[in-house]
Amino acid sequence: MSPWLLESIGYAGSVLVAISLMMSNVKHLRWINLFGAAIFSFYGFLIEAWPVFALNGWISLVNIWYLWKMYQSRELFDIIEVPGGLSDPVVKLFLSHYEKDIGSHFPEVDVKSLVEGTVWITYRDLKPAGIFVFQETPNDRNTTHIILDYAAPEYRDFKNAQRIFARQIDRLNGQGTHLLSATGTLKVHKEYLRRIGFLSVNNDTAFQRVISANK
């Protein structure tokens, strides 16, 4: 094997390991670190650097073990409607803690100016993982507007959305909601909205999702 190809394999493994250390999602970190360590172990085998081969092979096995445990365990999900809404101390603390990150993903939302809206908090294994804020549209009681649908960085795996839109839609529908609306200004948020069943309407920032054919 040519020297440049050997070096390329080594660099590829190193880059993947480095990228994994920047991931906030633990599962993503484990997967990328697994690939990086496996490639780097293979590199060590090719150049007969046995400590490199052994260490990274062991790291690969550790990653496999923890990934197996993650996929075997059942995460506990709870969605709680906060009685105090946006004035609740827990809600205020959550919004304050993630204010900068919320602003970077929802530039149209000013956390400090939010005063009205129903609030659901998603808990995963009793840890607050996301917040969902919505309210009825003033001129159309059949439409509920989603003000904020935010997941903490370590929980951005669509599971929050899956639980809310799979389990809570009937609850909203039972309260008279037939149409959900949302605003998406960033590409990543627009892609998220489309992935969970929203369609763009009128312009590229307004989105809607019908949750009942009844009017």
PDB file of C-alpha atoms in Angstrom:
ATOM      1  CA  MET A   1       0.000   0.000   0.000  1.00  0.00           C
ATOM      2  CA  SER A   2       1.327   3.421  -0.934  1.00  0.00           C
ATOM      3  CA  PRO A   3       2.466   5.760   1.870  1.00  0.00           C
ATOM      4  CA  TRP A   4      -0.067   8.478   0.948  1.00  0.00           C
ATOM      5  CA  LEU A   5      -2.936   5.998   1.210  1.00  0.00           C
ATOM      6  CA  LEU A   6      -1.715   4.831   4.607  1.00  0.00           C
ATOM      7  CA  GLU A   7      -1.519   8.426   5.807  1.00  0.00           C
ATOM      8  CA  SER A   8      -4.999   9.113   4.433  1.00  0.00           C
ATOM      9  CA  ILE A   9      -6.424   6.231   6.489  1.00  0.00           C
ATOM     10  CA  GLY A  10      -4.711   7.541   9.604  1.00  0.00           C
ATOM     11  CA  TYR A  11      -5.919  11.089   9.024  1.00  0.00           C
ATOM     12  CA  ALA A  12      -9.489   9.868   8.362  1.00  0.00           C
ATOM     13  CA  GLY A  13      -9.567   8.045  11.682  1.00  0.00           C
ATOM     14  CA  SER A  14      -8.105  11.025  13.527  1.00  0.00           C
ATOM     15  CA  VAL A  15     -10.613  13.449  11.991  1.00  0.00           C
ATOM     16  CA  LEU A  16     -13.589  11.258  12.915  1.00  0.00           C
ATOM     17  CA  VAL A  17     -12.375  10.911  16.498  1.00  0.00           C
ATOM     18  CA  ALA A  18     -11.894  14.686  16.721  1.00  0.00           C
ATOM     19  CA  ILE A  19     -15.369  15.341  15.268  1.00  0.00           C
ATOM     20  CA  SER A  20     -16.947  12.920  17.731  1.00  0.00           C
ATOM     21  CA  LEU A  21     -15.618  14.934  20.656  1.00  0.00           C
ATOM     22  CA  MET A  22     -17.563  17.973  19.434  1.00  0.00           C
ATOM     23  CA  MET A  23     -20.932  16.160  19.433  1.00  0.00           C
ATOM     24  CA  SER A  24     -23.442  17.061  22.148  1.00  0.00           C
ATOM     25  CA  ASN A  25     -25.632  14.043  21.399  1.00  0.00           C
ATOM     26  CA  VAL A  26     -24.049  11.078  23.198  1.00  0.00           C
ATOM     27  CA  LYS A  27     -25.384   8.495  20.762  1.00  0.00           C
ATOM     28  CA  HIS A  28     -23.996  10.374  17.767  1.00  0.00           C
ATOM     29  CA  LEU A  29     -20.712  10.791  19.632  1.00  0.00           C
ATOM     30  CA  ARG A  30     -20.472   7.050  20.229  1.00  0.00           C
ATOM     31  CA  TRP A  31     -21.204   6.144  16.600  1.00  0.00           C
ATOM     32  CA  ILE A  32     -18.711   8.578  15.085  1.00  0.00           C
ATOM     33  CA  ASN A  33     -16.081   7.751  17.683  1.00  0.00           C
ATOM     34  CA  LEU A  34     -16.602   4.053  16.913  1.00  0.00           C
ATOM     35  CA  PHE A  35     -15.931   4.554  13.200  1.00  0.00           C
ATOM     36  CA  GLY A  36     -12.947   6.800  13.906  1.00  0.00           C
ATOM     37  CA  ALA A  37     -11.382   4.414  16.407  1.00  0.00           C
ATOM     38  CA  ALA A  38     -11.982   1.391  14.141  1.00  0.00           C
ATOM     39  CA  ILE A  39     -10.310   3.130  11.196  1.00  0.00           C
ATOM     40  CA  PHE A  40      -7.415   4.268  13.383  1.00  0.00           C
ATOM     41  CA  SER A  41      -7.026   0.732  14.759  1.00  0.00           C
ATOM     42  CA  PHE A  42      -6.886  -0.587  11.197  1.00  0.00           C
ATOM     43  CA  TYR A  43      -4.249   2.046  10.432  1.00  0.00           C
ATOM     44  CA  GLY A  44      -2.208   0.849  13.415  1.00  0.00           C
ATOM     45  CA  PHE A  45      -2.461  -2.720  12.144  1.00  0.00           C
ATOM     46  CA  LEU A  46      -1.272  -1.719   8.670  1.00  0.00           C
ATOM     47  CA  ILE A  47       1.800   0.117   9.937  1.00  0.00           C
ATOM     48  CA  GLU A  48       2.384  -2.502  12.664  1.00  0.00           C
ATOM     49  CA  ALA A  49       2.016   0.086  15.419  1.00  0.00           C
ATOM     50  CA  TRP A  50       0.566  -2.407  17.891  1.00  0.00           C
ATOM     51  CA  PRO A  51      -0.165   0.030  20.755  1.00  0.00           C
ATOM     52  CA  VAL A  52      -2.234   2.166  18.327  1.00  0.00           C
ATOM     53  CA  PHE A  53      -3.977  -0.958  17.026  1.00  0.00           C
ATOM     54  CA  ALA A  54      -4.746  -2.318  20.505  1.00  0.00           C
ATOM     55  CA  LEU A  55      -5.854   0.945  22.127  1.00  0.00           C
ATOM     56  CA  ASN A  56      -8.212   1.975  19.336  1.00  0.00           C
ATOM     57  CA  GLY A  57      -9.524  -1.558  18.976  1.00  0.00           C
ATOM     58  CA  TRP A  58     -10.392  -1.478  22.676  1.00  0.00           C
ATOM     59  CA  ILE A  59     -12.064   1.938  22.265  1.00  0.00           C
ATOM     60  CA  SER A  60     -14.133   0.490  19.414  1.00  0.00           C
ATOM     61  CA  LEU A  61     -15.305  -2.387  21.606  1.00  0.00           C
ATOM     62  CA  VAL A  62     -16.201   0.017  24.430  1.00  0.00           C
ATOM     63  CA  ASN A  63     -18.266   2.113  22.010  1.00  0.00           C
ATOM     64  CA  ILE A  64     -20.064  -0.989  20.724  1.00  0.00           C
ATOM     65  CA  TRP A  65     -20.857  -2.029  24.290  1.00  0.00           C
ATOM     66  CA  TYR A  66     -22.340   1.354  25.243  1.00  0.00           C
ATOM     67  CA  LEU A  67     -24.278   1.648  21.981  1.00  0.00           C
ATOM     68  CA  TRP A  68     -25.749  -1.792  22.590  1.00  0.00           C
ATOM     69  CA  LYS A  69     -26.818  -0.712  26.085  1.00  0.00           C
ATOM     70  CA  MET A  70     -28.368   2.492  24.682  1.00  0.00           C
ATOM     71  CA  TYR A  71     -30.422   0.602  22.112  1.00  0.00           C
ATOM     72  CA  GLN A  72     -31.477  -2.027  24.653  1.00  0.00           C
ATOM     73  CA  SER A  73     -32.631   0.470  27.273  1.00  0.00           C
ATOM     74  CA  ARG A  74     -36.077   2.018  27.110  1.00  0.00           C
ATOM     75  CA  GLU A  75     -36.047   5.724  27.686  1.00  0.00           C
ATOM     76  CA  LEU A  76     -38.822   7.054  29.888  1.00  0.00           C
ATOM     77  CA  PHE A  77     -40.773   9.885  28.238  1.00  0.00           C
ATOM     78  CA  ASP A  78     -43.156  12.250  29.989  1.00  0.00           C
ATOM     79  CA  ILE A  79     -44.912  15.298  28.538  1.00  0.00           C
ATOM     80  CA  ILE A  80     -46.170  17.636  31.233  1.00  0.00           C
ATOM     81  CA  GLU A  81     -48.444  20.632  30.707  1.00  0.00           C
ATOM     82  CA  VAL A  82     -47.195  23.360  33.023  1.00  0.00           C
ATOM     83  CA  PRO A  83     -50.153  24.932  34.892  1.00  0.00           C
ATOM     84  CA  GLY A  84     -48.393  28.259  35.328  1.00  0.00           C
ATOM     85  CA  GLY A  85     -47.483  28.497  31.654  1.00  0.00           C
ATOM     86  CA  LEU A  86     -44.731  30.931  30.772  1.00  0.00           C
ATOM     87  CA  SER A  87     -44.785  32.470  34.242  1.00  0.00           C
ATOM     88  CA  ASP A  88     -43.844  29.182  35.912  1.00  0.00           C
ATOM     89  CA  PRO A  89     -40.374  29.305  37.563  1.00  0.00           C
ATOM     90  CA  VAL A  90     -39.286  26.022  35.945  1.00  0.00           C
ATOM     91  CA  VAL A  91     -40.266  27.312  32.491  1.00  0.00           C
ATOM     92  CA  LYS A  92     -38.467  30.599  33.105  1.00  0.00           C
ATOM     93  CA  LEU A  93     -35.349  28.752  34.235  1.00  0.00           C
ATOM     94  CA  PHE A  94     -35.402  26.477  31.172  1.00  0.00           C
ATOM     95  CA  LEU A  95     -35.864  29.375  28.752  1.00  0.00           C
ATOM     96  CA  SER A  96     -33.205  31.452  30.487  1.00  0.00           C
ATOM     97  CA  HIS A  97     -30.692  28.597  30.464  1.00  0.00           C
ATOM     98  CA  TYR A  98     -31.129  27.937  26.736  1.00  0.00           C
ATOM     99  CA  GLU A  99     -31.908  31.523  25.688  1.00  0.00           C
ATOM    100  CA  LYS A 100     -28.839  31.939  23.477  1.00  0.00           C
ATOM    101  CA  ASP A 101     -29.309  28.570  21.750  1.00  0.00           C
ATOM    102  CA  ILE A 102     -33.030  29.214  21.265  1.00  0.00           C
ATOM    103  CA  GLY A 103     -32.198  32.563  19.676  1.00  0.00           C
ATOM    104  CA  SER A 104     -29.788  30.939  17.224  1.00  0.00           C
ATOM    105  CA  HIS A 105     -32.383  28.375  16.089  1.00  0.00           C
ATOM    106  CA  PHE A 106     -35.511  30.538  16.397  1.00  0.00           C
ATOM    107  CA  PRO A 107     -34.438  34.102  15.530  1.00  0.00           C
ATOM    108  CA  GLU A 108     -38.086  35.088  15.173  1.00  0.00           C
ATOM    109  CA  VAL A 109     -38.744  34.260  18.854  1.00  0.00           C
ATOM    110  CA  ASP A 110     -37.773  36.689  21.609  1.00  0.00           C
ATOM    111  CA  VAL A 111     -37.715  34.545  24.751  1.00  0.00           C
ATOM    112  CA  LYS A 112     -37.942  37.545  27.079  1.00  0.00           C
ATOM    113  CA  SER A 113     -41.100  38.841  25.368  1.00  0.00           C
ATOM    114  CA  LEU A 114     -43.053  35.576  25.613  1.00  0.00           C
ATOM    115  CA  VAL A 115     -45.992  36.132  27.942  1.00  0.00           C
ATOM    116  CA  GLU A 116     -48.898  34.023  26.629  1.00  0.00           C
ATOM    117  CA  GLY A 117     -49.163  30.432  25.551  1.00  0.00           C
ATOM    118  CA  THR A 118     -49.740  26.900  26.752  1.00  0.00           C
ATOM    119  CA  VAL A 119     -46.487  25.163  27.724  1.00  0.00           C
ATOM    120  CA  TRP A 120     -45.569  21.487  27.549  1.00  0.00           C
ATOM    121  CA  ILE A 121     -42.209  20.296  28.823  1.00  0.00           C
ATOM    122  CA  THR A 122     -40.820  16.981  27.594  1.00  0.00           C
ATOM    123  CA  TYR A 123     -38.920  14.939  30.164  1.00  0.00           C
ATOM    124  CA  ARG A 124     -36.640  12.052  29.241  1.00  0.00           C
ATOM    125  CA  ASP A 125     -35.659   9.867  32.183  1.00  0.00           C
ATOM    126  CA  LEU A 126     -36.907  12.732  34.368  1.00  0.00           C
ATOM    127  CA  LYS A 127     -34.564  15.242  32.703  1.00  0.00           C
ATOM    128  CA  PRO A 128     -36.092  18.297  30.951  1.00  0.00           C
ATOM    129  CA  ALA A 129     -35.367  17.700  27.265  1.00  0.00           C
ATOM    130  CA  GLY A 130     -37.541  20.162  25.369  1.00  0.00           C
ATOM    131  CA  ILE A 131     -40.246  22.788  25.516  1.00  0.00           C
ATOM    132  CA  PHE A 132     -43.333  23.210  23.341  1.00  0.00           C
ATOM    133  CA  VAL A 133     -45.200  26.529  23.480  1.00  0.00           C
ATOM    134  CA  PHE A 134     -48.423  27.132  21.532  1.00  0.00           C
ATOM    135  CA  GLN A 135     -51.650  29.126  21.540  1.00  0.00           C
ATOM    136  CA  GLU A 136     -54.918  29.402  19.651  1.00  0.00           C
ATOM    137  CA  THR A 137     -54.954  31.789  16.716  1.00  0.00           C
ATOM    138  CA  PRO A 138     -57.086  34.790  17.832  1.00  0.00           C
ATOM    139  CA  ASN A 139     -59.267  34.934  14.694  1.00  0.00           C
ATOM    140  CA  ASP A 140     -59.521  31.175  14.146  1.00  0.00           C
ATOM    141  CA  ARG A 141     -60.185  28.915  17.119  1.00  0.00           C
ATOM    142  CA  ASN A 142     -59.678  25.851  14.906  1.00  0.00           C
ATOM    143  CA  THR A 143     -56.017  26.758  14.381  1.00  0.00           C
ATOM    144  CA  THR A 144     -53.254  26.411  16.972  1.00  0.00           C
ATOM    145  CA  HIS A 145     -49.999  28.253  16.350  1.00  0.00           C
ATOM    146  CA  ILE A 146     -46.747  26.714  17.556  1.00  0.00           C
ATOM    147  CA  ILE A 147     -44.671  29.523  19.036  1.00  0.00           C
ATOM    148  CA  LEU A 148     -41.681  27.428  20.086  1.00  0.00           C
ATOM    149  CA  ASP A 149     -40.746  23.776  19.601  1.00  0.00           C
ATOM    150  CA  TYR A 150     -37.278  23.505  21.102  1.00  0.00           C
ATOM    151  CA  ALA A 151     -35.161  20.502  22.052  1.00  0.00           C
ATOM    152  CA  ALA A 152     -32.012  20.758  24.171  1.00  0.00           C
ATOM    153  CA  PRO A 153     -28.815  20.033  22.163  1.00  0.00           C
ATOM    154  CA  GLU A 154     -28.256  16.555  23.610  1.00  0.00           C
ATOM    155  CA  TYR A 155     -31.819  15.500  22.719  1.00  0.00           C
ATOM    156  CA  ARG A 156     -32.017  16.488  19.034  1.00  0.00           C
ATOM    157  CA  ASP A 157     -32.864  13.081  17.659  1.00  0.00           C
ATOM    158  CA  PHE A 158     -36.518  13.740  16.693  1.00  0.00           C
ATOM    159  CA  LYS A 159     -37.792  11.618  19.578  1.00  0.00           C
ATOM    160  CA  ASN A 160     -39.309  14.672  21.292  1.00  0.00           C
ATOM    161  CA  ALA A 161     -41.234  15.505  18.127  1.00  0.00           C
ATOM    162  CA  GLN A 162     -42.263  11.881  17.617  1.00  0.00           C
ATOM    163  CA  ARG A 163     -43.787  11.720  21.093  1.00  0.00           C
ATOM    164  CA  ILE A 164     -45.543  15.075  20.846  1.00  0.00           C
ATOM    165  CA  PHE A 165     -46.945  14.684  17.351  1.00  0.00           C
ATOM    166  CA  ALA A 166     -47.811  11.005  17.781  1.00  0.00           C
ATOM    167  CA  ARG A 167     -49.318  11.114  21.257  1.00  0.00           C
ATOM    168  CA  GLN A 168     -50.565  14.661  21.747  1.00  0.00           C
ATOM    169  CA  ILE A 169     -52.283  15.355  18.410  1.00  0.00           C
ATOM    170  CA  ASP A 170     -55.508  13.711  19.579  1.00  0.00           C
ATOM    171  CA  ARG A 171     -55.391  15.847  22.697  1.00  0.00           C
ATOM    172  CA  LEU A 172     -55.179  19.044  20.656  1.00  0.00           C
ATOM    173  CA  ASN A 173     -57.825  17.784  18.257  1.00  0.00           C
ATOM    174  CA  GLY A 174     -60.123  17.033  21.179  1.00  0.00           C
ATOM    175  CA  GLN A 175     -59.740  20.634  22.306  1.00  0.00           C
ATOM    176  CA  GLY A 176     -60.973  21.864  18.926  1.00  0.00           C
ATOM    177  CA  THR A 177     -57.739  22.225  16.950  1.00  0.00           C
ATOM    178  CA  HIS A 178     -57.938  21.095  13.324  1.00  0.00           C
ATOM    179  CA  LEU A 179     -54.910  22.918  11.934  1.00  0.00           C
ATOM    180  CA  LEU A 180     -51.425  23.531  13.298  1.00  0.00           C
ATOM    181  CA  SER A 181     -49.384  26.493  12.094  1.00  0.00           C
ATOM    182  CA  ALA A 182     -45.725  27.329  12.594  1.00  0.00           C
ATOM    183  CA  THR A 183     -43.105  29.790  11.400  1.00  0.00           C
ATOM    184  CA  GLY A 184     -39.760  28.641  10.028  1.00  0.00           C
ATOM    185  CA  THR A 185     -37.096  31.131   8.985  1.00  0.00           C
ATOM    186  CA  LEU A 186     -33.954  28.983   9.047  1.00  0.00           C
ATOM    187  CA  LYS A 187     -33.278  26.161   6.601  1.00  0.00           C
ATOM    188  CA  VAL A 188     -32.722  23.576   9.320  1.00  0.00           C
ATOM    189  CA  HIS A 189     -36.026  24.483  11.003  1.00  0.00           C
ATOM    190  CA  LYS A 190     -37.895  24.367   7.700  1.00  0.00           C
ATOM    191  CA  GLU A 191     -36.491  20.906   7.017  1.00  0.00           C
ATOM    192  CA  TYR A 192     -37.559  19.828  10.500  1.00  0.00           C
ATOM    193  CA  LEU A 193     -41.112  21.101   9.957  1.00  0.00           C
ATOM    194  CA  ARG A 194     -41.385  19.304   6.611  1.00  0.00           C
ATOM    195  CA  ARG A 195     -40.065  16.108   8.178  1.00  0.00           C
ATOM    196  CA  ILE A 196     -42.828  16.119  10.806  1.00  0.00           C
ATOM    197  CA  GLY A 197     -45.584  16.697   8.252  1.00  0.00           C
ATOM    198  CA  PHE A 198     -45.874  20.467   7.794  1.00  0.00           C
ATOM    199  CA  LEU A 199     -46.291  22.071   4.377  1.00  0.00           C
ATOM    200  CA  SER A 200     -45.227  25.590   3.422  1.00  0.00           C
ATOM    201  CA  VAL A 201     -48.082  27.957   2.560  1.00  0.00           C
ATOM    202  CA  ASN A 202     -48.270  31.447   1.042  1.00  0.00           C
ATOM    203  CA  ASN A 203     -44.553  32.061   1.512  1.00  0.00           C
ATOM    204  CA  ASP A 204     -41.439  30.164   2.463  1.00  0.00           C
ATOM    205  CA  THR A 205     -41.717  30.861   6.193  1.00  0.00           C
ATOM    206  CA  ALA A 206     -45.345  29.959   6.990  1.00  0.00           C
ATOM    207  CA  PHE A 207     -46.128  26.273   7.555  1.00  0.00           C
ATOM    208  CA  GLN A 208     -49.293  24.337   8.297  1.00  0.00           C
ATOM    209  CA  ARG A 209     -50.281  20.793   9.166  1.00  0.00           C
ATOM    210  CA  VAL A 210     -53.863  19.516   9.091  1.00  0.00           C
ATOM    211  CA  ILE A 211     -54.599  17.208  12.037  1.00  0.00           C
ATOM    212  CA  SER A 212     -58.303  16.665  11.345  1.00  0.00           C
ATOM    213  CA  ALA A 213     -60.488  16.763   8.271  1.00  0.00           C
ATOM    214  CA  ASN A 214     -63.424  17.940  10.353  1.00  0.00           C
ATOM    215  CA  LYS A 215     -64.343  21.600  10.326  1.00  0.00           C
TER     216      LYS A 215
END
